[in-house]
């Protein structure tokens, strides 16, 4: 349902008083946008002169990220459904033992989806940093900023998704499963933080090098201009003295 919405309708639905689509769905959309920007950077590189050695790999990465973007859009529906199922399970009757047991089973099942859907989203988004790094390092330099924005979006999606996981942790009674979830969360979060920092440092360095090159070219131009002016001035002075000699 949400996947087929226009941007205006989706934003309107998100800002309504209904709990879905909520943060989890927006996180999925954010991840989709991040993946799409990586694909765009790759597609802007394919066919571009000077990047011939990377055309084939760029095509491959673009296809992977485009497919991932569609997968993330599907998560919008999954996240909303997981939340609705959990809320419905909480409203189930608990009059006798059978109803209580059925309710607890439904809550456990819905809680599983409400926890693992965003956790899986975070894991899948984290894997795309590798492609963002490649696209930024060897892709069209005119679109480097788009790659940087992709990294920021992916990191935002991961952080947002993990918040939804964290909020469900107190409701998970199985200690062993809870510990595994926490360990996996920490792993994904630390990896995402490190990769974001590393990639964005490359972007900053790239911009710094561009500044150095531009400055160097300006200094060369300025120096050549001064030399040319000096030569012209010397010729003018020589000509002036020759004119003076002819006067006498």
mmCIF file of C-alpha atoms in Angstrom:
data_model
loop_
_atom_site.group_PDB
_atom_site.id
_atom_site.type_symbol
_atom_site.label_atom_id
_atom_site.label_comp_id
_atom_site.label_asym_id
_atom_site.label_seq_id
_atom_site.Cartn_x
_atom_site.Cartn_y
_atom_site.Cartn_z
ATOM 1 C CA UNK A 1 0.000 0.000 0.000
ATOM 2 C CA UNK A 2 2.624 2.566 1.083
ATOM 3 C CA UNK A 3 4.998 1.555 -1.690
ATOM 4 C CA UNK A 4 2.516 2.678 -4.333
ATOM 5 C CA UNK A 5 1.819 6.020 -2.653
ATOM 6 C CA UNK A 6 2.959 9.322 -4.109
ATOM 7 C CA UNK A 7 5.570 11.190 -2.087
ATOM 8 C CA UNK A 8 2.962 13.747 -1.073
ATOM 9 C CA UNK A 9 0.520 11.063 0.116
ATOM 10 C CA UNK A 10 3.214 9.203 2.035
ATOM 11 C CA UNK A 11 4.347 12.348 3.842
ATOM 12 C CA UNK A 12 0.723 13.168 4.600
ATOM 13 C CA UNK A 13 0.108 9.664 5.984
ATOM 14 C CA UNK A 14 3.249 9.857 8.109
ATOM 15 C CA UNK A 15 2.217 13.193 9.618
ATOM 16 C CA UNK A 16 -1.289 11.966 10.496
ATOM 17 C CA UNK A 17 -2.445 10.822 13.927
ATOM 18 C CA UNK A 18 -2.114 7.157 12.908
ATOM 19 C CA UNK A 19 0.934 5.304 14.265
ATOM 20 C CA UNK A 20 1.836 3.869 10.845
ATOM 21 C CA UNK A 21 3.712 4.572 8.716
ATOM 22 C CA UNK A 22 6.090 5.517 11.498
ATOM 23 C CA UNK A 23 9.795 5.692 12.224
ATOM 24 C CA UNK A 24 10.534 2.180 11.014
ATOM 25 C CA UNK A 25 8.891 2.781 7.647
ATOM 26 C CA UNK A 26 10.658 6.109 7.245
ATOM 27 C CA UNK A 27 13.960 4.382 8.083
ATOM 28 C CA UNK A 28 13.289 1.882 5.292
ATOM 29 C CA UNK A 29 12.524 4.688 2.846
ATOM 30 C CA UNK A 30 15.709 6.461 3.906
ATOM 31 C CA UNK A 31 17.732 3.317 3.233
ATOM 32 C CA UNK A 32 16.075 3.024 -0.189
ATOM 33 C CA UNK A 33 17.084 6.584 -1.024
ATOM 34 C CA UNK A 34 20.653 5.904 0.081
ATOM 35 C CA UNK A 35 20.873 2.809 -2.099
ATOM 36 C CA UNK A 36 19.391 4.712 -5.033
ATOM 37 C CA UNK A 37 22.005 7.458 -4.780
ATOM 38 C CA UNK A 38 24.815 4.898 -4.903
ATOM 39 C CA UNK A 39 23.227 3.415 -8.035
ATOM 40 C CA UNK A 40 22.935 6.897 -9.529
ATOM 41 C CA UNK A 41 26.613 7.651 -8.911
ATOM 42 C CA UNK A 42 27.553 4.384 -10.619
ATOM 43 C CA UNK A 43 25.262 5.029 -13.584
ATOM 44 C CA UNK A 44 26.733 8.523 -13.972
ATOM 45 C CA UNK A 45 30.149 6.866 -14.227
ATOM 46 C CA UNK A 46 29.291 4.220 -16.837
ATOM 47 C CA UNK A 47 30.024 5.548 -20.310
ATOM 48 C CA UNK A 48 31.969 8.507 -18.926
ATOM 49 C CA UNK A 49 35.377 9.096 -20.500
ATOM 50 C CA UNK A 50 38.250 8.517 -18.110
ATOM 51 C CA UNK A 51 36.479 5.829 -16.080
ATOM 52 C CA UNK A 52 36.562 3.008 -18.650
ATOM 53 C CA UNK A 53 38.349 0.574 -16.300
ATOM 54 C CA UNK A 54 35.417 0.732 -13.876
ATOM 55 C CA UNK A 55 32.432 0.636 -16.231
ATOM 56 C CA UNK A 56 31.694 -3.073 -15.749
ATOM 57 C CA UNK A 57 32.023 -2.977 -11.964
ATOM 58 C CA UNK A 58 29.928 0.193 -11.800
ATOM 59 C CA UNK A 59 27.148 -1.505 -13.771
ATOM 60 C CA UNK A 60 27.245 -4.420 -11.331
ATOM 61 C CA UNK A 61 27.119 -2.176 -8.266
ATOM 62 C CA UNK A 62 24.320 -0.074 -9.782
ATOM 63 C CA UNK A 63 22.207 -3.197 -10.352
ATOM 64 C CA UNK A 64 22.813 -4.469 -6.811
ATOM 65 C CA UNK A 65 21.944 -1.149 -5.189
ATOM 66 C CA UNK A 66 18.864 -0.629 -7.374
ATOM 67 C CA UNK A 67 17.560 -4.032 -6.282
ATOM 68 C CA UNK A 68 18.338 -3.246 -2.657
ATOM 69 C CA UNK A 69 16.408 -0.007 -2.930
ATOM 70 C CA UNK A 70 13.334 -1.964 -4.012
ATOM 71 C CA UNK A 71 13.862 -4.446 -1.160
ATOM 72 C CA UNK A 72 13.970 -1.561 1.320
ATOM 73 C CA UNK A 73 10.694 -0.230 -0.065
ATOM 74 C CA UNK A 74 9.136 -3.622 0.719
ATOM 75 C CA UNK A 75 10.322 -3.208 4.318
ATOM 76 C CA UNK A 76 8.020 -0.180 4.633
ATOM 77 C CA UNK A 77 5.071 -2.566 4.398
ATOM 78 C CA UNK A 78 6.690 -5.216 6.598
ATOM 79 C CA UNK A 79 7.467 -2.749 9.366
ATOM 80 C CA UNK A 80 3.975 -1.282 9.377
ATOM 81 C CA UNK A 81 2.423 -4.765 9.408
ATOM 82 C CA UNK A 82 4.675 -5.877 12.278
ATOM 83 C CA UNK A 83 3.585 -2.915 14.374
ATOM 84 C CA UNK A 84 -0.111 -3.401 13.599
ATOM 85 C CA UNK A 85 0.096 -7.125 14.405
ATOM 86 C CA UNK A 86 1.767 -6.383 17.731
ATOM 87 C CA UNK A 87 -0.877 -3.838 18.701
ATOM 88 C CA UNK A 88 -3.656 -6.245 17.729
ATOM 89 C CA UNK A 89 -2.065 -9.013 19.775
ATOM 90 C CA UNK A 90 -2.041 -6.794 22.843
ATOM 91 C CA UNK A 91 -5.793 -6.256 22.435
ATOM 92 C CA UNK A 92 -6.617 -9.983 22.337
ATOM 93 C CA UNK A 93 -8.866 -11.309 25.144
ATOM 94 C CA UNK A 94 -7.309 -12.992 28.168
ATOM 95 C CA UNK A 95 -10.329 -14.400 29.981
ATOM 96 C CA UNK A 96 -9.257 -18.032 30.361
ATOM 97 C CA UNK A 97 -6.054 -20.024 30.067
ATOM 98 C CA UNK A 98 -6.541 -20.788 26.365
ATOM 99 C CA UNK A 99 -7.098 -17.151 25.508
ATOM 100 C CA UNK A 100 -4.122 -16.132 27.608
ATOM 101 C CA UNK A 101 -1.919 -18.724 25.874
ATOM 102 C CA UNK A 102 -3.131 -17.699 22.410
ATOM 103 C CA UNK A 103 -2.551 -14.047 23.243
ATOM 104 C CA UNK A 104 0.970 -14.684 24.519
ATOM 105 C CA UNK A 105 1.830 -16.679 21.407
ATOM 106 C CA UNK A 106 0.562 -13.916 19.126
ATOM 107 C CA UNK A 107 2.424 -11.268 21.104
ATOM 108 C CA UNK A 108 5.650 -13.278 20.925
ATOM 109 C CA UNK A 109 5.266 -13.776 17.167
ATOM 110 C CA UNK A 110 4.446 -10.120 16.529
ATOM 111 C CA UNK A 111 7.257 -8.985 18.807
ATOM 112 C CA UNK A 112 9.662 -11.181 16.841
ATOM 113 C CA UNK A 113 8.695 -9.429 13.585
ATOM 114 C CA UNK A 114 8.671 -5.978 15.171
ATOM 115 C CA UNK A 115 12.236 -6.607 16.359
ATOM 116 C CA UNK A 116 13.829 -8.531 13.511
ATOM 117 C CA UNK A 117 12.362 -6.519 10.615
ATOM 118 C CA UNK A 118 14.254 -3.343 11.631
ATOM 119 C CA UNK A 119 17.280 -5.375 12.731
ATOM 120 C CA UNK A 120 17.482 -6.974 9.298
ATOM 121 C CA UNK A 121 17.030 -3.550 7.702
ATOM 122 C CA UNK A 122 20.009 -2.222 9.642
ATOM 123 C CA UNK A 123 22.150 -5.222 8.667
ATOM 124 C CA UNK A 124 21.309 -4.911 4.971
ATOM 125 C CA UNK A 125 21.878 -1.146 4.938
ATOM 126 C CA UNK A 126 25.258 -1.572 6.627
ATOM 127 C CA UNK A 127 26.404 -3.892 3.829
ATOM 128 C CA UNK A 128 25.937 -1.103 1.272
ATOM 129 C CA UNK A 129 28.758 1.004 2.708
ATOM 130 C CA UNK A 130 31.155 -1.191 0.755
ATOM 131 C CA UNK A 131 29.488 -0.182 -2.507
ATOM 132 C CA UNK A 132 29.296 3.467 -1.506
ATOM 133 C CA UNK A 133 33.017 3.423 -0.763
ATOM 134 C CA UNK A 134 33.809 1.949 -4.176
ATOM 135 C CA UNK A 135 31.500 4.335 -6.039
ATOM 136 C CA UNK A 136 32.960 7.388 -4.295
ATOM 137 C CA UNK A 137 36.567 6.222 -4.722
ATOM 138 C CA UNK A 138 36.385 5.364 -8.420
ATOM 139 C CA UNK A 139 33.177 6.965 -9.668
ATOM 140 C CA UNK A 140 32.334 10.196 -11.415
ATOM 141 C CA UNK A 141 33.949 12.955 -9.343
ATOM 142 C CA UNK A 142 31.210 15.382 -10.319
ATOM 143 C CA UNK A 143 28.758 13.282 -8.277
ATOM 144 C CA UNK A 144 30.937 12.617 -5.224
ATOM 145 C CA UNK A 145 28.620 14.667 -3.018
ATOM 146 C CA UNK A 146 25.725 12.386 -3.977
ATOM 147 C CA UNK A 147 27.759 9.430 -2.765
ATOM 148 C CA UNK A 148 28.466 11.232 0.492
ATOM 149 C CA UNK A 149 24.758 11.904 0.970
ATOM 150 C CA UNK A 150 24.078 8.210 0.324
ATOM 151 C CA UNK A 151 26.437 7.347 3.184
ATOM 152 C CA UNK A 152 24.683 9.791 5.507
ATOM 153 C CA UNK A 153 21.273 8.393 4.578
ATOM 154 C CA UNK A 154 22.362 4.799 5.131
ATOM 155 C CA UNK A 155 23.823 5.686 8.530
ATOM 156 C CA UNK A 156 20.609 7.496 9.467
ATOM 157 C CA UNK A 157 18.525 4.492 8.391
ATOM 158 C CA UNK A 158 20.687 2.147 10.464
ATOM 159 C CA UNK A 159 20.530 4.321 13.579
ATOM 160 C CA UNK A 160 16.758 4.735 13.208
ATOM 161 C CA UNK A 161 16.133 1.035 12.651
ATOM 162 C CA UNK A 162 18.230 0.080 15.680
ATOM 163 C CA UNK A 163 16.233 2.459 17.861
ATOM 164 C CA UNK A 164 13.150 0.417 16.983
ATOM 165 C CA UNK A 165 15.003 -2.736 17.975
ATOM 166 C CA UNK A 166 16.139 -1.240 21.282
ATOM 167 C CA UNK A 167 12.647 -0.178 22.245
ATOM 168 C CA UNK A 168 11.458 -3.789 21.949
ATOM 169 C CA UNK A 169 14.275 -5.338 23.979
ATOM 170 C CA UNK A 170 12.610 -4.949 27.415
ATOM 171 C CA UNK A 171 9.627 -6.979 26.153
ATOM 172 C CA UNK A 172 11.790 -9.940 25.088
ATOM 173 C CA UNK A 173 11.868 -12.454 27.915
ATOM 174 C CA UNK A 174 14.317 -14.945 26.408
ATOM 175 C CA UNK A 175 17.661 -13.801 27.846
ATOM 176 C CA UNK A 176 19.807 -15.752 25.380
ATOM 177 C CA UNK A 177 18.018 -14.301 22.346
ATOM 178 C CA UNK A 178 18.133 -10.822 23.853
ATOM 179 C CA UNK A 179 21.898 -11.097 24.347
ATOM 180 C CA UNK A 180 22.393 -12.201 20.733
ATOM 181 C CA UNK A 181 20.310 -9.284 19.485
ATOM 182 C CA UNK A 182 22.316 -6.814 21.565
ATOM 183 C CA UNK A 183 25.615 -8.277 20.314
ATOM 184 C CA UNK A 184 24.453 -8.062 16.699
ATOM 185 C CA UNK A 185 23.215 -4.513 17.194
ATOM 186 C CA UNK A 186 26.565 -3.442 18.645
ATOM 187 C CA UNK A 187 28.408 -5.064 15.757
ATOM 188 C CA UNK A 188 26.280 -3.350 13.099
ATOM 189 C CA UNK A 189 26.374 0.017 14.866
ATOM 190 C CA UNK A 190 30.149 0.025 15.386
ATOM 191 C CA UNK A 191 30.784 -1.063 11.810
ATOM 192 C CA UNK A 192 28.443 1.604 10.448
ATOM 193 C CA UNK A 193 30.058 4.326 12.566
ATOM 194 C CA UNK A 194 33.555 3.372 11.452
ATOM 195 C CA UNK A 195 32.699 3.027 7.769
ATOM 196 C CA UNK A 196 30.795 6.305 7.692
ATOM 197 C CA UNK A 197 33.777 8.110 9.234
ATOM 198 C CA UNK A 198 36.286 6.490 6.870
ATOM 199 C CA UNK A 199 34.293 7.159 3.705
ATOM 200 C CA UNK A 200 33.436 10.760 4.562
ATOM 201 C CA UNK A 201 37.109 11.421 5.335
ATOM 202 C CA UNK A 202 37.867 10.296 1.777
ATOM 203 C CA UNK A 203 35.280 12.739 0.475
ATOM 204 C CA UNK A 204 36.801 15.572 2.513
ATOM 205 C CA UNK A 205 40.280 14.636 1.309
ATOM 206 C CA UNK A 206 39.047 14.541 -2.280
ATOM 207 C CA UNK A 207 37.651 18.055 -1.921
ATOM 208 C CA UNK A 208 40.901 19.189 -0.289
ATOM 209 C CA UNK A 209 42.934 17.805 -3.175
ATOM 210 C CA UNK A 210 40.646 19.557 -5.641
ATOM 211 C CA UNK A 211 41.252 22.779 -3.726
ATOM 212 C CA UNK A 212 45.014 22.217 -3.837
ATOM 213 C CA UNK A 213 44.939 21.555 -7.579
ATOM 214 C CA UNK A 214 42.780 24.608 -8.203
ATOM 215 C CA UNK A 215 45.091 26.725 -6.045
ATOM 216 C CA UNK A 216 48.154 25.395 -7.857
ATOM 217 C CA UNK A 217 46.618 26.171 -11.249
ATOM 218 C CA UNK A 218 45.727 29.679 -10.095
ATOM 219 C CA UNK A 219 49.265 30.304 -8.814
ATOM 220 C CA UNK A 220 50.737 29.075 -12.090
ATOM 221 C CA UNK A 221 48.388 31.331 -14.038
ATOM 222 C CA UNK A 222 49.137 34.273 -11.743
ATOM 223 C CA UNK A 223 52.885 33.649 -11.986
ATOM 224 C CA UNK A 224 52.767 33.423 -15.791
ATOM 225 C CA UNK A 225 50.749 36.622 -15.905
ATOM 226 C CA UNK A 226 53.351 38.453 -13.811
ATOM 227 C CA UNK A 227 56.182 37.146 -15.988
ATOM 228 C CA UNK A 228 54.346 38.201 -19.145
ATOM 229 C CA UNK A 229 53.702 41.661 -17.735
ATOM 230 C CA UNK A 230 57.341 41.989 -16.711
ATOM 231 C CA UNK A 231 58.517 41.079 -20.201
ATOM 232 C CA UNK A 232 56.134 43.587 -21.747
ATOM 233 C CA UNK A 233 57.282 46.263 -19.313
ATOM 234 C CA UNK A 234 60.951 45.561 -20.097
ATOM 235 C CA UNK A 235 60.264 45.743 -23.834
ATOM 236 C CA UNK A 236 58.473 49.020 -23.343
ATOM 237 C CA UNK A 237 61.358 50.438 -21.298
ATOM 238 C CA UNK A 238 63.933 49.309 -23.881
ATOM 239 C CA UNK A 239 61.903 50.826 -26.661
ATOM 240 C CA UNK A 240 61.612 54.070 -24.690
ATOM 241 C CA UNK A 241 65.404 54.349 -24.274
ATOM 242 C CA UNK A 242 65.932 53.587 -27.954
ATOM 243 C CA UNK A 243 63.577 56.435 -28.779
ATOM 244 C CA UNK A 244 65.527 58.724 -26.468
ATOM 245 C CA UNK A 245 68.866 57.771 -28.116
ATOM 246 C CA UNK A 246 67.502 58.628 -31.543
ATOM 247 C CA UNK A 247 66.522 62.041 -30.249
ATOM 248 C CA UNK A 248 70.157 62.922 -29.597
#
